């Protein structure tokens, strides 16, 4: 049996073969080559943009309720800390019986007074703690925004991989159809046709794998942004540019590092603890209880009078020493956490900056170099095929290599984008 190469070479010189091969190459050229253009397909629905995805995720009512509710709870502590104790109203009745029976009625009201000013300080301390809760809410929103962005670009990458696989499927289907006709005419071997059919089956399997991953990732993104789009909706469903823009300098990220919401939360906690300590230091100031009332005594004749009440605490045993120690410990803890997280964040930021810069450069260079090389390889394969020097499998291999290069370029661009998203998050970006 002649080898595929031997069977193809002579046939490349026949007029019928040249006509078929030229038709084959022309049809492949019409199918389109080059990188994937995301979001530029015919308008079918409204592809989601990154900005819209993040906006919709952060404006969800359930997320807002969860974050705002926790802040309201903390604000309530601030209000409670500024309020005096409620006044108390008392009434008693004393009665004796016998020949000299008497009846006595007493009605009075009392109010505790704290003249130290610690109530106002505790209210301010609670307000600082509420601010810390609010900053933690902003940190949560920043993490959610980063998560949405990563999911968004995962879908964008998988859209491109599906599109690249589909282009190869289209080319292989043309090739299979062409070789079948040549086989029927006796100009091609059965082996060539079966090899093409096997390659087509393998490519379809890869495309299904990409499609399944795309649908799964889309479902995760849709859950985050509350997108109720039907799963049968056409693609593309997201639109954007996978390769991130050029990086600013490290100093740009370092300058805003301390603005991270979680670090700001530690600052508020430290400030609140310091104010709480000042309030505790006033525990030596006695609390006053003042009151006034009315009394009535009946021992045959009823007489009336008034009551004056005054009391003072003697802070000999409990003068706030436990609260002062707790406040000092809370302040030191918050300050230590701030410095610790800031130091770690600085190291993480520098590493992510390096990673993002290298990956972006690698992704950009790879796409530029491989795009040029792949196109040159395809042109060489086309010329060799038309001249009968190469078989159809070499041409298909060139197209498959272009598809593989595109898939690898998309992977590199996604890794660069992911590193950029993590860099922005680590340096305080994405916080609302």
PDB file of N, CA and C in Angstrom, residues 266-314:
ATOM      1  N   UNK A 266      -8.887  48.683  60.965  1.00  0.00           N
ATOM      2  CA  UNK A 266      -8.003  48.562  62.130  1.00  0.00           C
ATOM      3  C   UNK A 266      -7.708  49.937  62.729  1.00  0.00           C
ATOM      4  N   UNK A 267      -7.554  50.937  61.886  1.00  0.00           N
ATOM      5  CA  UNK A 267      -7.330  52.295  62.396  1.00  0.00           C
ATOM      6  C   UNK A 267      -8.528  52.778  63.216  1.00  0.00           C
ATOM      7  N   UNK A 268      -9.719  52.526  62.715  1.00  0.00           N
ATOM      8  CA  UNK A 268     -10.918  52.941  63.451  1.00  0.00           C
ATOM      9  C   UNK A 268     -11.033  52.184  64.774  1.00  0.00           C
ATOM     10  N   UNK A 269     -10.707  50.898  64.749  1.00  0.00           N
ATOM     11  CA  UNK A 269     -10.770  50.122  65.987  1.00  0.00           C
ATOM     12  C   UNK A 269      -9.768  50.646  67.009  1.00  0.00           C
ATOM     13  N   UNK A 270      -8.552  50.985  66.562  1.00  0.00           N
ATOM     14  CA  UNK A 270      -7.543  51.523  67.474  1.00  0.00           C
ATOM     15  C   UNK A 270      -7.998  52.866  68.050  1.00  0.00           C
ATOM     16  N   UNK A 271      -8.558  53.718  67.194  1.00  0.00           N
ATOM     17  CA  UNK A 271      -9.038  55.019  67.667  1.00  0.00           C
ATOM     18  C   UNK A 271     -10.181  54.846  68.655  1.00  0.00           C
ATOM     19  N   UNK A 272     -11.083  53.916  68.367  1.00  0.00           N
ATOM     20  CA  UNK A 272     -12.195  53.672  69.284  1.00  0.00           C
ATOM     21  C   UNK A 272     -11.721  53.150  70.625  1.00  0.00           C
ATOM     22  N   UNK A 273     -10.723  52.263  70.589  1.00  0.00           N
ATOM     23  CA  UNK A 273     -10.196  51.728  71.842  1.00  0.00           C
ATOM     24  C   UNK A 273      -9.500  52.813  72.649  1.00  0.00           C
ATOM     25  N   UNK A 274      -8.813  53.731  71.970  1.00  0.00           N
ATOM     26  CA  UNK A 274      -8.151  54.838  72.685  1.00  0.00           C
ATOM     27  C   UNK A 274      -9.190  55.721  73.377  1.00  0.00           C
ATOM     28  N   UNK A 275     -10.290  56.016  72.685  1.00  0.00           N
ATOM     29  CA  UNK A 275     -11.352  56.824  73.285  1.00  0.00           C
ATOM     30  C   UNK A 275     -12.015  56.062  74.426  1.00  0.00           C
ATOM     31  N   UNK A 276     -12.197  54.781  74.265  1.00  0.00           N
ATOM     32  CA  UNK A 276     -12.771  53.962  75.328  1.00  0.00           C
ATOM     33  C   UNK A 276     -11.887  53.977  76.562  1.00  0.00           C
ATOM     34  N   UNK A 277     -10.581  53.995  76.361  1.00  0.00           N
ATOM     35  CA  UNK A 277      -9.650  54.071  77.495  1.00  0.00           C
ATOM     36  C   UNK A 277      -9.773  55.390  78.226  1.00  0.00           C
ATOM     37  N   UNK A 278      -9.958  56.464  77.478  1.00  0.00           N
ATOM     38  CA  UNK A 278     -10.148  57.765  78.119  1.00  0.00           C
ATOM     39  C   UNK A 278     -11.418  57.779  78.940  1.00  0.00           C
ATOM     40  N   UNK A 279     -12.457  57.140  78.431  1.00  0.00           N
ATOM     41  CA  UNK A 279     -13.705  57.069  79.184  1.00  0.00           C
ATOM     42  C   UNK A 279     -13.521  56.254  80.459  1.00  0.00           C
ATOM     43  N   UNK A 280     -12.771  55.145  80.348  1.00  0.00           N
ATOM     44  CA  UNK A 280     -12.553  54.300  81.528  1.00  0.00           C
ATOM     45  C   UNK A 280     -11.726  55.016  82.583  1.00  0.00           C
ATOM     46  N   UNK A 281     -10.830  55.910  82.152  1.00  0.00           N
ATOM     47  CA  UNK A 281      -9.984  56.626  83.120  1.00  0.00           C
ATOM     48  C   UNK A 281     -10.793  57.584  83.995  1.00  0.00           C
ATOM     49  N   UNK A 282     -12.022  57.851  83.616  1.00  0.00           N
ATOM     50  CA  UNK A 282     -12.873  58.736  84.408  1.00  0.00           C
ATOM     51  C   UNK A 282     -13.757  57.951  85.374  1.00  0.00           C
ATOM     52  N   UNK A 283     -13.412  56.711  85.580  1.00  0.00           N
ATOM     53  CA  UNK A 283     -14.182  55.897  86.504  1.00  0.00           C
ATOM     54  C   UNK A 283     -14.101  56.365  87.947  1.00  0.00           C
ATOM     55  N   UNK A 284     -13.133  57.237  88.266  1.00  0.00           N
ATOM     56  CA  UNK A 284     -13.026  57.772  89.630  1.00  0.00           C
ATOM     57  C   UNK A 284     -14.094  58.823  89.926  1.00  0.00           C
ATOM     58  N   UNK A 285     -14.716  59.368  88.900  1.00  0.00           N
ATOM     59  CA  UNK A 285     -15.731  60.405  89.122  1.00  0.00           C
ATOM     60  C   UNK A 285     -17.009  59.729  89.615  1.00  0.00           C
ATOM     61  N   UNK A 286     -17.518  60.131  90.793  1.00  0.00           N
ATOM     62  CA  UNK A 286     -18.724  59.472  91.332  1.00  0.00           C
ATOM     63  C   UNK A 286     -19.947  59.753  90.472  1.00  0.00           C
ATOM     64  N   UNK A 287     -20.848  58.794  90.456  1.00  0.00           N
ATOM     65  CA  UNK A 287     -22.150  58.989  89.822  1.00  0.00           C
ATOM     66  C   UNK A 287     -23.134  59.515  90.874  1.00  0.00           C
ATOM     67  N   UNK A 288     -24.009  60.374  90.443  1.00  0.00           N
ATOM     68  CA  UNK A 288     -25.000  60.974  91.330  1.00  0.00           C
ATOM     69  C   UNK A 288     -26.385  60.409  91.014  1.00  0.00           C
ATOM     70  N   UNK A 289     -27.188  60.291  92.063  1.00  0.00           N
ATOM     71  CA  UNK A 289     -28.603  59.952  91.895  1.00  0.00           C
ATOM     72  C   UNK A 289     -29.413  61.021  92.610  1.00  0.00           C
ATOM     73  N   UNK A 290     -30.215  61.755  91.878  1.00  0.00           N
ATOM     74  CA  UNK A 290     -31.026  62.827  92.422  1.00  0.00           C
ATOM     75  C   UNK A 290     -32.500  62.496  92.219  1.00  0.00           C
ATOM     76  N   UNK A 291     -33.305  62.912  93.203  1.00  0.00           N
ATOM     77  CA  UNK A 291     -34.723  62.626  93.101  1.00  0.00           C
ATOM     78  C   UNK A 291     -35.558  63.564  93.949  1.00  0.00           C
ATOM     79  N   UNK A 292     -36.841  63.566  93.685  1.00  0.00           N
ATOM     80  CA  UNK A 292     -37.792  64.382  94.444  1.00  0.00           C
ATOM     81  C   UNK A 292     -39.125  63.650  94.466  1.00  0.00           C
ATOM     82  N   UNK A 293     -39.899  63.895  95.529  1.00  0.00           N
ATOM     83  CA  UNK A 293     -41.152  63.187  95.609  1.00  0.00           C
ATOM     84  C   UNK A 293     -42.156  63.841  96.557  1.00  0.00           C
ATOM     85  N   UNK A 294     -43.237  63.142  96.731  1.00  0.00           N
ATOM     86  CA  UNK A 294     -44.352  63.616  97.553  1.00  0.00           C
ATOM     87  C   UNK A 294     -44.699  62.525  98.546  1.00  0.00           C
ATOM     88  N   UNK A 295     -45.073  62.957  99.818  1.00  0.00           N
ATOM     89  CA  UNK A 295     -45.488  61.990 100.830  1.00  0.00           C
ATOM     90  C   UNK A 295     -46.776  62.482 101.483  1.00  0.00           C
ATOM     91  N   UNK A 296     -47.552  61.542 101.886  1.00  0.00           N
ATOM     92  CA  UNK A 296     -48.826  61.864 102.547  1.00  0.00           C
ATOM     93  C   UNK A 296     -49.013  60.884 103.690  1.00  0.00           C
ATOM     94  N   UNK A 297     -49.333  61.421 104.907  1.00  0.00           N
ATOM     95  CA  UNK A 297     -49.511  60.581 106.102  1.00  0.00           C
ATOM     96  C   UNK A 297     -50.910  60.839 106.669  1.00  0.00           C
ATOM     97  N   UNK A 298     -51.586  59.745 106.993  1.00  0.00           N
ATOM     98  CA  UNK A 298     -52.951  59.836 107.541  1.00  0.00           C
ATOM     99  C   UNK A 298     -52.966  59.152 108.905  1.00  0.00           C
ATOM    100  N   UNK A 299     -53.078  59.935 109.981  1.00  0.00           N
ATOM    101  CA  UNK A 299     -53.233  59.347 111.332  1.00  0.00           C
ATOM    102  C   UNK A 299     -54.406  60.034 112.027  1.00  0.00           C
ATOM    103  N   UNK A 300     -55.487  60.076 111.340  1.00  0.00           N
ATOM    104  CA  UNK A 300     -56.687  60.786 111.776  1.00  0.00           C
ATOM    105  C   UNK A 300     -56.883  62.002 110.908  1.00  0.00           C
ATOM    106  N   UNK A 301     -55.879  62.804 110.856  1.00  0.00           N
ATOM    107  CA  UNK A 301     -55.831  63.919 109.919  1.00  0.00           C
ATOM    108  C   UNK A 301     -54.738  63.620 108.882  1.00  0.00           C
ATOM    109  N   UNK A 302     -54.979  63.941 107.621  1.00  0.00           N
ATOM    110  CA  UNK A 302     -53.972  63.686 106.573  1.00  0.00           C
ATOM    111  C   UNK A 302     -53.128  64.939 106.395  1.00  0.00           C
ATOM    112  N   UNK A 303     -51.848  64.717 106.432  1.00  0.00           N
ATOM    113  CA  UNK A 303     -50.904  65.814 106.181  1.00  0.00           C
ATOM    114  C   UNK A 303     -50.035  65.439 104.976  1.00  0.00           C
ATOM    115  N   UNK A 304     -49.519  66.457 104.321  1.00  0.00           N
ATOM    116  CA  UNK A 304     -48.745  66.261 103.098  1.00  0.00           C
ATOM    117  C   UNK A 304     -47.377  66.917 103.256  1.00  0.00           C
ATOM    118  N   UNK A 305     -46.442  66.411 102.453  1.00  0.00           N
ATOM    119  CA  UNK A 305     -45.103  66.979 102.477  1.00  0.00           C
ATOM    120  C   UNK A 305     -44.332  66.589 101.212  1.00  0.00           C
ATOM    121  N   UNK A 306     -43.064  66.912 101.156  1.00  0.00           N
ATOM    122  CA  UNK A 306     -42.250  66.575  99.980  1.00  0.00           C
ATOM    123  C   UNK A 306     -41.032  65.782 100.421  1.00  0.00           C
ATOM    124  N   UNK A 307     -40.363  65.208  99.403  1.00  0.00           N
ATOM    125  CA  UNK A 307     -39.165  64.413  99.650  1.00  0.00           C
ATOM    126  C   UNK A 307     -38.062  64.911  98.725  1.00  0.00           C
ATOM    127  N   UNK A 308     -36.855  64.920  99.201  1.00  0.00           N
ATOM    128  CA  UNK A 308     -35.655  65.207  98.396  1.00  0.00           C
ATOM    129  C   UNK A 308     -34.709  64.028  98.568  1.00  0.00           C
ATOM    130  N   UNK A 309     -34.183  63.540  97.437  1.00  0.00           N
ATOM    131  CA  UNK A 309     -33.346  62.340  97.472  1.00  0.00           C
ATOM    132  C   UNK A 309     -32.014  62.660  96.813  1.00  0.00           C
ATOM    133  N   UNK A 310     -30.962  62.216  97.409  1.00  0.00           N
ATOM    134  CA  UNK A 310     -29.630  62.368  96.834  1.00  0.00           C
ATOM    135  C   UNK A 310     -28.764  61.183  97.216  1.00  0.00           C
ATOM    136  N   UNK A 311     -27.996  60.669  96.237  1.00  0.00           N
ATOM    137  CA  UNK A 311     -27.099  59.543  96.500  1.00  0.00           C
ATOM    138  C   UNK A 311     -25.846  59.725  95.662  1.00  0.00           C
ATOM    139  N   UNK A 312     -24.763  59.163  96.104  1.00  0.00           N
ATOM    140  CA  UNK A 312     -23.487  59.252  95.398  1.00  0.00           C
ATOM    141  C   UNK A 312     -22.777  57.906  95.499  1.00  0.00           C
ATOM    142  N   UNK A 313     -22.185  57.472  94.384  1.00  0.00           N
ATOM    143  CA  UNK A 313     -21.398  56.221  94.413  1.00  0.00           C
ATOM    144  C   UNK A 313     -20.014  56.517  94.954  1.00  0.00           C
ATOM    145  N   UNK A 314     -19.432  55.542  95.582  1.00  0.00           N
ATOM    146  CA  UNK A 314     -18.072  55.653  96.097  1.00  0.00           C
ATOM    147  C   UNK A 314     -17.189  54.679  95.307  1.00  0.00           C
TER     148      UNK A 314
END
